[in-house]
Every structure is written in C-alpha cells, then in structure tokens.
C-alpha cells in the first residue's frame, strides 16, 4: 500500500465516478482502476461497488477511507513540520 494509492482511493470516494476521479488526479482511468484493484487485492477486500451508475463505497471501504484520511492528514502534518523556516 502506498500513499499514492491512499490518495487515489480518497479521491474516488469523494468523486461521483472513476472517470471523474481520474481527471482530478491527471491520470488515465485504466491506470487508476488498476491501482485500486491492486490495493483491494493487497487488502483482501473490495473498497468500492462499481456499477453503470457510478461508484460507491462498500461498508469496509467506508471504514478504510476514514483511516486513509487520517494517514494522509498525518503525512501532510509531517511534511509541514519538516519544511524549513524562512
């Protein structure tokens, strides 16, 4: 699991579709789908329910996204702390 995959999952959760998330992330939709599929395989669970009407979180995905947001917030805090003062 990478920070990039966490960012991807959070963006998808906040979007209405995989295509919209891919546009926001400036990557192709197949690349985004592949990265999320790899993450789901690593975790051993589905994070999203994919349908022709869009994408929604599974109950497990909803819990995972909560933790993913916390990790990203901590990461951003660490970056902020390590920035040199001018």
XYZ file of C-alpha atoms in Angstrom:
86
model
C 0.000 0.000 0.000
C 1.340 3.402 -0.960
C 0.430 6.978 -0.120
C -0.442 7.393 -3.786
C -2.971 4.553 -3.579
C -4.468 6.139 -0.465
C -4.776 9.458 -2.282
C -6.384 7.702 -5.231
C -8.901 5.905 -3.013
C -9.823 9.117 -1.181
C -10.303 10.984 -4.465
C -12.528 8.211 -5.824
C -14.576 8.206 -2.608
C -15.081 11.959 -2.973
C -15.988 11.693 -6.675
C -19.061 10.559 -8.497
C -17.191 8.244 -10.830
C -13.873 6.640 -11.610
C -13.606 8.830 -14.716
C -14.105 11.998 -12.688
C -11.504 10.894 -10.135
C -9.020 10.097 -12.919
C -9.497 13.602 -14.355
C -8.915 15.184 -10.945
C -5.775 13.097 -10.457
C -4.499 13.733 -14.003
C -4.114 10.014 -14.757
C -5.875 7.636 -17.105
C -8.947 5.810 -15.871
C -7.443 2.356 -16.621
C -4.340 3.236 -14.562
C -6.498 4.391 -11.670
C -8.668 1.265 -11.832
C -5.592 -0.945 -11.920
C -4.023 0.779 -8.918
C -7.241 0.438 -6.883
C -7.661 -3.192 -7.934
C -4.089 -3.864 -6.714
C -4.891 -2.149 -3.411
C -8.078 -4.179 -2.974
C -6.168 -7.398 -3.680
C -3.495 -6.461 -1.145
C -6.152 -5.691 1.473
C -8.237 -8.740 0.612
C -11.452 -6.729 0.368
C -13.453 -4.623 -2.036
C -13.454 -0.928 -1.271
C -15.872 0.161 -3.977
C -19.025 -1.109 -5.636
C -18.760 -0.361 -9.329
C -21.887 -0.004 -11.436
C -23.029 1.715 -14.583
C -24.473 4.442 -12.343
C -21.164 5.249 -10.691
C -19.085 4.081 -7.799
C -19.947 3.770 -4.109
C -18.071 2.649 -1.047
C -18.610 -0.754 0.491
C -19.035 -0.758 4.298
C -15.417 -1.953 4.582
C -14.369 0.714 2.084
C -16.069 3.397 4.134
C -14.101 2.349 7.218
C -10.876 2.125 5.207
C -11.341 5.635 3.764
C -11.685 7.032 7.279
C -8.308 5.558 8.188
C -6.803 6.597 4.849
C -7.827 10.207 5.506
C -6.143 10.077 8.926
C -2.929 8.715 7.411
C -2.899 11.434 4.741
C -3.539 14.137 7.343
C -0.629 12.842 9.420
C 1.601 12.695 6.349
C 0.753 16.289 5.437
C 1.434 17.360 9.032
C 4.857 15.718 8.893
C 5.667 17.479 5.647
C 4.612 20.789 7.157
C 6.802 20.218 10.234
C 9.838 19.290 8.137
C 9.626 22.352 5.868
C 12.496 24.748 6.522
C 11.554 28.052 8.102
C 12.406 31.121 6.128
